[in-house]
CSV table of C-alpha atoms in Angstrom, one decimal:
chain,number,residue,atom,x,y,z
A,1324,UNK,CA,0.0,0.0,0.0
A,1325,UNK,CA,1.1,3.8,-0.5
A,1326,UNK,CA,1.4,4.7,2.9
A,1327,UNK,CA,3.9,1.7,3.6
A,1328,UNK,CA,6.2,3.0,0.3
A,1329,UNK,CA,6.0,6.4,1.7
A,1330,UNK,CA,7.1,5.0,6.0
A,1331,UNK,CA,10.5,3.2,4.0
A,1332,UNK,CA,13.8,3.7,5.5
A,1333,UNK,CA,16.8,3.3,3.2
A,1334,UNK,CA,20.1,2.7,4.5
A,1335,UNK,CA,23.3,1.6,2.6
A,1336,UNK,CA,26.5,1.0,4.1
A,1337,UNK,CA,30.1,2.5,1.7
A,1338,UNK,CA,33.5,1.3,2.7
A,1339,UNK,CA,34.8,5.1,1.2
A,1340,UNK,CA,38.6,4.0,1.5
A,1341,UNK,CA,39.5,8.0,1.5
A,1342,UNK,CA,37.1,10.5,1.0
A,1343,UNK,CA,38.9,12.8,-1.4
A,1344,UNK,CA,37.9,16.1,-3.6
A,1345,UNK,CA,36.7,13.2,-6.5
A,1346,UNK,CA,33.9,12.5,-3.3
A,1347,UNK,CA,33.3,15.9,-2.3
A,1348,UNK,CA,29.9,16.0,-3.6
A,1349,UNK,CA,27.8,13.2,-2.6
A,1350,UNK,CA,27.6,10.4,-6.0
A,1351,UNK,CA,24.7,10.3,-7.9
A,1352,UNK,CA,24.6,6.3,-6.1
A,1353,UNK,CA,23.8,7.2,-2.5
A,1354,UNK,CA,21.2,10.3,-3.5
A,1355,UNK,CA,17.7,10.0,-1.8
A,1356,UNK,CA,19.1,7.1,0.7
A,1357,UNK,CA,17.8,8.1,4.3
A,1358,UNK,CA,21.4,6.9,5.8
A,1359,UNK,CA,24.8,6.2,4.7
A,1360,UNK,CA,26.8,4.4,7.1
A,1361,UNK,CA,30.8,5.8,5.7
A,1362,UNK,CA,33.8,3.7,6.9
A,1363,UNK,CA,37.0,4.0,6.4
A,1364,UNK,CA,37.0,8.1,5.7
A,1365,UNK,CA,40.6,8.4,6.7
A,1366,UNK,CA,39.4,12.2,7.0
A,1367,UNK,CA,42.1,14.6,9.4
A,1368,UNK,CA,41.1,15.4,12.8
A,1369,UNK,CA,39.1,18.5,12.4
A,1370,UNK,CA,37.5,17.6,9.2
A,1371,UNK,CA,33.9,17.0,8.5
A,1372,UNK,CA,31.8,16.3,5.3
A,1373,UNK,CA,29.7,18.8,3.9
A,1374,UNK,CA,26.5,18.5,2.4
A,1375,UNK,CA,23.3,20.6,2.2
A,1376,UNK,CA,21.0,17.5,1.5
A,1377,UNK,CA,23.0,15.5,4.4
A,1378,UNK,CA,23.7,16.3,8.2
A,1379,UNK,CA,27.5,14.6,8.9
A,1380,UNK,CA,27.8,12.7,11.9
A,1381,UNK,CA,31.4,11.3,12.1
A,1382,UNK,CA,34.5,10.4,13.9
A,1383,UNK,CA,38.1,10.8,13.2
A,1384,UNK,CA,40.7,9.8,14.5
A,1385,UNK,CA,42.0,12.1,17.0
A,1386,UNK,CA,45.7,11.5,16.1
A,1387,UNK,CA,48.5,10.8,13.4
A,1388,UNK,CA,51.4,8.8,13.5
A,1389,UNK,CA,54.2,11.5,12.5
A,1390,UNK,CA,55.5,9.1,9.1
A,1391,UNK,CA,51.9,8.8,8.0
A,1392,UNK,CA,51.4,10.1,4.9
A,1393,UNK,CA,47.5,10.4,5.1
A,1394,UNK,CA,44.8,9.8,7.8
A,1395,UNK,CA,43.4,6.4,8.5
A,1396,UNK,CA,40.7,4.9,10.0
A,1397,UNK,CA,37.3,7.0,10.6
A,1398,UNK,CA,33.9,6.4,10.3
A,1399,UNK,CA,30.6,8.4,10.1
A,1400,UNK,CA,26.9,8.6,9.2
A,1401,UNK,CA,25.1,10.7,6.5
A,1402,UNK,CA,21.4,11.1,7.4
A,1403,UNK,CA,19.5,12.6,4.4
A,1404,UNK,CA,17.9,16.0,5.8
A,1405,UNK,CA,14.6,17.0,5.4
């Protein structure tokens, strides 16, 4: 029935394996999914990912080993906004 379709909650889980500039707008594949479960973001400590149709909910690691040459690790939640 209609009102079932219209009470469905989509979520999707992404392995990102380094959000980069190439992910900086969200792909075409996770548009109009109620939550994306994000791991491996390997985003810096203070970053976040932007989005006006997603609120961010994430968390980074809080550190770097000093001969890393990128972030690791991380992992987050994009829940479509209203």
């Amino acid at each position: 029935d209609d009102d079932m379709k219209n009470n469905t909650l989509s979520v999707a889980t992404w392995n990102v394996n380094s959000w980069t500039s190439d992910n900086g707008k969200i792909r075409e594949d996770i548009i109009n999914i109620d939550i994306v479960l994000l791991t491996e973001t390997k985003l810096m400590p203070n970053h976040e990912i932007i989005s006006k149709n997603y609120q961010w909910f994430g968390k980074n690691r809080s550190f770097m080993k000093k001969t890393a040459k990128c972030a690791s690790g991380g992992v987050g939640i994009l829940a479509l906004c209203c």
